[in-house]
Short mmCIF file of C-alpha atoms in Angstrom, two decimals:
data_model
loop_
_atom_site.label_atom_id
_atom_site.label_comp_id
_atom_site.label_asym_id
_atom_site.label_seq_id
_atom_site.Cartn_x
_atom_site.Cartn_y
_atom_site.Cartn_z
CA MET A 1 56.98 207.23 67.51
CA THR A 2 55.92 203.62 67.23
CA MET A 3 53.06 203.11 64.84
CA PRO A 4 50.33 200.70 65.96
CA ALA A 5 50.23 197.42 64.10
CA PRO A 6 47.57 197.31 61.40
CA ARG A 7 44.43 195.49 62.39
CA VAL A 8 44.04 192.12 60.73
CA ALA A 9 40.57 191.34 59.42
CA PRO A 10 39.08 188.31 61.18
CA LEU A 11 38.79 185.03 59.40
CA ARG A 12 35.24 184.51 58.22
CA ALA A 13 33.30 181.34 57.60
CA ASP A 14 30.25 181.04 55.38
CA CYS A 15 27.75 178.51 56.73
CA VAL A 16 25.19 176.41 54.86
CA ALA A 17 22.74 174.10 56.61
CA ASP A 18 21.30 171.03 54.92
CA SER A 19 17.90 169.41 55.43
CA ALA A 20 19.41 166.48 57.35
CA GLY A 21 20.76 168.79 60.05
CA GLY A 22 24.37 169.00 58.87
CA LEU A 23 26.48 172.15 58.42
CA THR A 24 29.12 173.12 55.86
CA PHE A 25 31.71 175.82 56.66
CA ASP A 26 33.69 177.68 53.96
CA VAL A 27 36.62 179.58 55.49
CA THR A 28 38.36 182.42 53.67
CA ALA A 29 42.02 181.33 53.58
CA ARG A 30 45.07 183.63 53.70
CA GLY A 31 47.42 181.69 51.52
CA THR A 32 47.88 179.05 54.18
CA ASN A 33 49.65 175.76 53.57
CA GLY A 34 49.72 172.47 55.41
CA VAL A 35 47.15 170.81 57.61
CA ALA A 36 44.16 172.92 58.63
CA HIS A 37 41.17 172.21 60.86
CA LEU A 38 37.97 173.90 61.92
CA VAL A 39 37.64 173.41 65.66
CA LEU A 40 34.40 173.66 67.65
CA ARG A 41 34.90 174.17 71.38
CA ARG A 42 32.04 173.73 73.80
CA ARG A 43 31.64 176.53 76.31
CA SER A 44 32.04 175.65 79.95
CA GLY A 45 28.69 175.08 81.64
CA SER A 46 26.75 175.55 78.39
CA SER A 47 24.73 172.37 78.78
CA PRO A 48 21.28 172.74 80.38
CA THR A 49 21.57 169.24 81.82
CA LYS A 50 25.11 169.17 83.23
CA GLY A 51 27.92 171.56 84.00
CA GLY A 52 31.44 171.61 82.62
CA GLY A 53 32.12 170.75 79.01
CA GLY A 54 34.74 173.45 78.51
CA ASP A 55 37.39 170.93 77.49
CA GLU A 56 35.22 169.30 74.83
CA GLU A 57 36.02 169.99 71.20
CA VAL A 58 35.30 168.62 67.76
CA SER A 59 37.97 168.94 65.06
CA LEU A 60 36.91 168.93 61.39
CA PRO A 61 39.43 168.81 58.49
CA LEU A 62 39.55 171.91 56.28
CA THR A 63 40.13 170.92 52.66
CA PRO A 64 40.57 173.09 49.53
CA ALA A 65 37.36 174.25 47.89
CA ALA A 66 36.45 176.76 45.17
CA ASP A 67 37.80 180.34 45.09
CA GLY A 68 40.77 179.53 47.31
CA ARG A 69 38.61 178.80 50.33
CA LEU A 70 38.81 175.89 52.73
CA ARG A 71 35.79 173.73 53.50
CA ALA A 72 34.79 171.69 56.56
CA ALA A 73 31.69 169.56 56.93
CA LEU A 74 29.79 168.71 60.10
CA PRO A 75 27.38 165.97 59.02
CA SER A 76 24.30 165.17 61.05
CA THR A 77 25.83 161.77 61.88
CA VAL A 78 28.62 163.39 63.93
CA ALA A 79 27.46 163.81 67.52
CA LEU A 80 27.53 167.35 68.89
CA PRO A 81 26.31 167.36 72.51
CA GLU A 82 23.88 170.04 73.56
CA GLY A 83 25.42 173.44 74.24
CA ARG A 84 27.16 176.40 72.61
CA TRP A 85 30.20 175.63 70.47
CA ASP A 86 32.63 178.43 69.56
CA ALA A 87 34.24 178.11 66.11
CA TYR A 88 38.00 178.42 65.43
CA ALA A 89 40.36 177.77 62.51
CA CYS A 90 43.74 176.16 63.18
CA PHE A 91 46.47 176.14 60.53
CA ALA A 92 49.57 173.89 60.49
CA GLY A 93 49.78 173.54 64.24
CA GLY A 94 49.46 177.26 64.95
CA GLU A 95 47.27 178.89 67.56
CA PRO A 96 43.52 178.59 66.87
CA GLU A 97 41.96 181.76 65.44
CA ARG A 98 38.41 182.73 66.37
CA LEU A 99 36.11 182.75 63.35
CA ALA A 100 33.61 185.45 62.45
CA PRO A 101 30.40 184.64 60.56
CA GLY A 102 30.23 185.30 56.84
CA ALA A 103 27.25 184.58 54.62
CA THR A 104 24.79 182.17 56.24
CA ASP A 105 22.18 180.07 54.44
CA LEU A 106 19.80 178.39 56.90
CA ARG A 107 16.74 178.16 54.66
CA SER A 108 16.61 174.37 54.86
CA LEU A 109 16.20 174.52 58.64
CA ALA A 110 12.91 176.41 58.42
CA ALA A 111 11.36 173.61 56.32
CA ARG A 112 13.00 170.70 58.10
CA THR A 113 10.83 167.88 59.47
CA PRO A 114 13.00 165.18 61.08
CA SER A 115 11.76 161.60 60.96
CA GLY A 116 12.68 160.89 64.58
CA SER A 117 13.52 157.33 63.49
CA ARG A 118 16.84 157.43 65.36
CA GLY A 119 15.07 158.16 68.61
CA HIS A 120 16.44 161.69 68.86
CA VAL A 121 16.43 165.09 67.16
CA ALA A 122 19.73 166.89 66.50
CA VAL A 123 19.67 170.62 65.74
CA ARG A 124 22.64 172.90 64.98
CA ILE A 125 22.16 176.61 64.33
CA PRO A 126 25.17 178.87 63.64
CA TYR A 127 24.83 182.45 64.88
CA GLU A 128 26.77 185.64 65.53
CA THR A 129 27.62 186.39 69.15
CA ARG A 130 27.48 189.86 70.68
CA LYS A 131 31.21 190.18 70.05
CA GLY A 132 30.82 189.34 66.37
CA ASN A 133 32.13 185.77 66.57
CA LEU A 134 30.77 182.56 65.08
CA THR A 135 29.19 180.07 67.44
CA VAL A 136 27.03 177.00 66.82
CA ARG A 137 24.09 176.35 69.14
CA SER A 138 23.44 172.63 69.36
CA TRP A 139 20.52 170.65 70.74
CA LEU A 140 20.29 166.88 71.09
CA ARG A 141 16.93 165.73 72.43
CA ALA A 142 15.87 162.10 72.81
CA PRO A 143 12.92 162.06 72.49
CA HIS A 144 11.81 165.57 71.54
CA ALA A 145 8.52 167.49 71.89
CA GLU A 146 8.42 170.35 69.39
CA ALA A 147 6.19 173.30 70.25
CA GLY A 148 4.10 174.51 67.33
CA GLU A 149 1.26 177.02 67.43
CA LEU A 150 0.66 178.83 70.72
CA ARG A 151 -2.77 180.39 71.27
CA VAL A 152 -2.78 182.95 74.04
CA GLY A 153 -6.21 183.61 75.55
CA ARG A 154 -7.60 185.73 78.34
CA ALA A 155 -7.43 182.93 80.89
CA GLY A 156 -4.77 180.60 79.61
CA LEU A 157 -2.63 179.11 76.88
CA THR A 158 -3.24 176.40 74.28
CA VAL A 159 -0.19 174.52 72.99
CA GLN A 160 -0.02 172.47 69.80
CA GLY A 161 3.02 170.36 68.97
CA ARG A 162 4.60 167.20 67.61
CA VAL A 163 6.62 164.49 69.28
CA TYR A 164 9.71 162.82 67.77
CA GLY A 165 11.45 159.62 68.75
CA THR A 166 8.62 158.05 70.75
CA GLY A 167 4.91 157.30 70.65
CA PHE A 168 1.95 158.04 72.90
CA ALA A 169 0.54 155.75 75.56
CA PRO A 170 -3.19 155.84 76.44
CA ASP A 171 -2.36 157.63 79.71
CA ALA A 172 -0.18 160.37 78.16
CA TYR A 173 -0.44 163.80 79.74
CA ALA A 174 1.29 167.18 79.94
CA GLU A 175 2.93 168.50 83.07
CA LEU A 176 3.75 171.94 84.46
CA ARG A 177 6.57 172.06 86.99
CA ASP A 178 7.43 174.97 89.30
CA ARG A 179 11.08 175.66 88.49
CA HIS A 180 12.14 177.16 91.82
CA GLY A 181 9.22 176.78 94.21
CA PRO A 182 7.88 173.90 96.30
CA ASP A 183 4.54 173.63 94.50
CA PRO A 184 3.76 170.14 93.15
CA ALA A 185 3.62 169.55 89.42
CA ARG A 186 0.30 170.25 87.70
CA ARG A 187 -1.04 167.59 85.34
CA THR A 188 -3.00 168.58 82.25
CA GLU A 189 -4.90 166.34 79.88
CA VAL A 190 -3.38 166.07 76.42
CA ALA A 191 -5.15 165.27 73.15
CA VAL A 192 -3.07 163.16 70.75
CA ASP A 193 -3.31 162.17 67.10
CA GLN A 194 -0.49 159.87 65.94
CA THR A 195 2.54 162.15 66.50
CA THR A 196 0.77 165.44 67.29
CA PHE A 197 -0.46 166.67 70.65
CA GLY A 198 -2.39 169.55 72.14
CA PHE A 199 -3.27 170.75 75.64
CA SER A 200 -4.38 173.84 77.53
CA VAL A 201 -2.90 175.66 80.52
CA ALA A 202 -5.22 177.53 82.91
CA TYR A 203 -3.27 180.40 84.46
CA ALA A 204 -5.53 180.49 87.53
CA ARG A 205 -4.15 177.09 88.60
CA LEU A 206 -0.58 178.40 88.83
CA ALA A 207 1.06 180.18 91.75
CA PRO A 208 3.45 183.05 91.00
CA GLY A 209 6.73 181.76 89.62
CA ILE A 210 8.20 180.12 86.51
CA TRP A 211 6.42 177.00 85.29
CA ASP A 212 8.25 174.74 82.83
CA LEU A 213 6.17 172.72 80.36
CA TRP A 214 6.81 169.01 79.91
CA LEU A 215 5.18 166.22 77.92
CA ARG A 216 4.73 162.75 79.40
CA PRO A 217 4.01 160.74 76.22
CA GLY A 218 4.36 157.38 78.00
CA GLY A 219 2.38 158.39 81.05
CA GLU A 220 3.79 158.36 84.56
CA ALA A 221 6.09 155.40 83.83
CA GLY A 222 7.53 156.96 80.66
CA PRO A 223 10.06 159.71 79.95
CA ARG A 224 9.60 163.35 80.92
CA VAL A 225 10.16 165.35 77.70
CA ARG A 226 10.82 169.09 77.81
CA ILE A 227 8.66 171.01 75.33
CA ALA A 228 10.79 173.31 73.17
CA ARG A 229 10.86 175.05 69.81
CA LEU A 230 14.00 173.99 67.97
CA LEU A 231 13.11 173.20 64.35
CA ASP A 232 13.68 176.51 62.61
CA ASP A 233 16.57 178.89 61.89
CA VAL A 234 16.30 181.12 64.99
CA ALA A 235 19.06 180.35 67.51
CA ASP A 236 17.60 182.44 70.34
CA LYS A 237 13.79 182.47 70.46
CA LYS A 238 13.41 184.54 73.64
CA PRO A 239 13.75 188.04 72.11
CA VAL A 240 12.09 187.06 68.82
CA PHE A 241 8.95 185.17 69.83
CA THR A 242 7.14 187.34 72.37
CA TYR A 243 3.60 186.87 73.62
CA PRO A 244 1.06 189.04 75.49
CA ARG A 245 0.42 188.54 79.18
CA ALA A 246 -3.07 188.11 80.61
CA ARG A 247 -4.47 189.39 83.90
CA VAL A 248 -6.35 186.58 85.63
CA PRO A 249 -8.25 186.56 88.96
CA THR A 250 -7.34 183.82 91.46
CA PRO A 251 -8.48 183.06 95.06
CA ASP A 252 -5.23 184.67 96.26
CA GLY A 253 -5.59 187.80 94.14
CA PRO A 254 -5.03 188.65 90.48
CA VAL A 255 -1.96 187.47 88.60
CA GLU A 256 -0.38 188.29 85.25
CA ALA A 257 0.77 185.34 83.19
CA GLY A 258 2.09 184.49 79.75
CA PRO A 259 4.32 182.06 77.85
CA TYR A 260 7.92 182.64 76.82
CA TYR A 261 10.93 180.75 75.47
CA THR A 262 13.98 180.33 77.68
CA ARG A 263 17.64 180.80 76.66
CA ASP A 264 17.61 177.14 75.63
CA ASN A 265 14.41 177.64 73.57
CA ASP A 266 12.34 175.61 76.04
CA LEU A 267 8.73 176.65 76.60
CA SER A 268 7.73 178.06 80.01
CA VAL A 269 4.98 180.15 81.57
CA SER A 270 5.80 183.15 83.77
CA VAL A 271 3.29 184.03 86.51
CA SER A 272 3.56 187.14 88.71
CA ARG A 273 1.28 188.96 91.10
CA ALA A 274 -0.62 191.71 89.31
CA ARG A 275 0.21 195.29 90.22
CA SER A 276 -2.45 197.30 91.94
CA CYS A 277 -4.30 199.70 89.66
#
């Protein structure tokens, strides 16, 4: 009777984030020799702005560190386009091995306040996938509108936030866009104070559907900036940050509406027809 081969424990990588947005990976080595790399491969179609990307990868040298481990650094100055990047270790020209997450220290991300002086905000958050593998979620926004406090009321939503990488023009405004439907965008006045902004969303103005929230800091002639919550240590906001829905009367009948974060941590409002009592 042939005995099954013993299961080999997966390679694990400890991750530490720094306040500048960089990551350090410490990989538990198995007595390996020769050249080693940590490889990040971007998943196909993982970008919210364009498809493809499956053949993109970033290779980082793994060098000896303490306790027999190997260390790779991903500084904030190395570009990592927006998407999901699966982590592998490759030793001496062998086949890449999928990495599992070890200890993770992301405390610096929760207190991070980027300057925005480079005109963009870069965010990288390592996380464990459903299959127990290590993946890095990356965002690269230029400029960026960071959602802060959300106040959910009986008739609408108030959003507070901060903009990075650009300033405000006198005619700045916020915009709600129907993601799938033909309805025109809804403009909303925005109050600004240097780099902070605030505006309100009246649910009764919105038809049933998904409405994505945008900031127009330069007015109609300036960039359209998606409002998102990126500057913390939570890779997937949707199941973590949940908000109550409100029942609101409209000329076409009552609706139920409330804010939520998408899979890309962008801020949207969901509106649906209210069920009959």
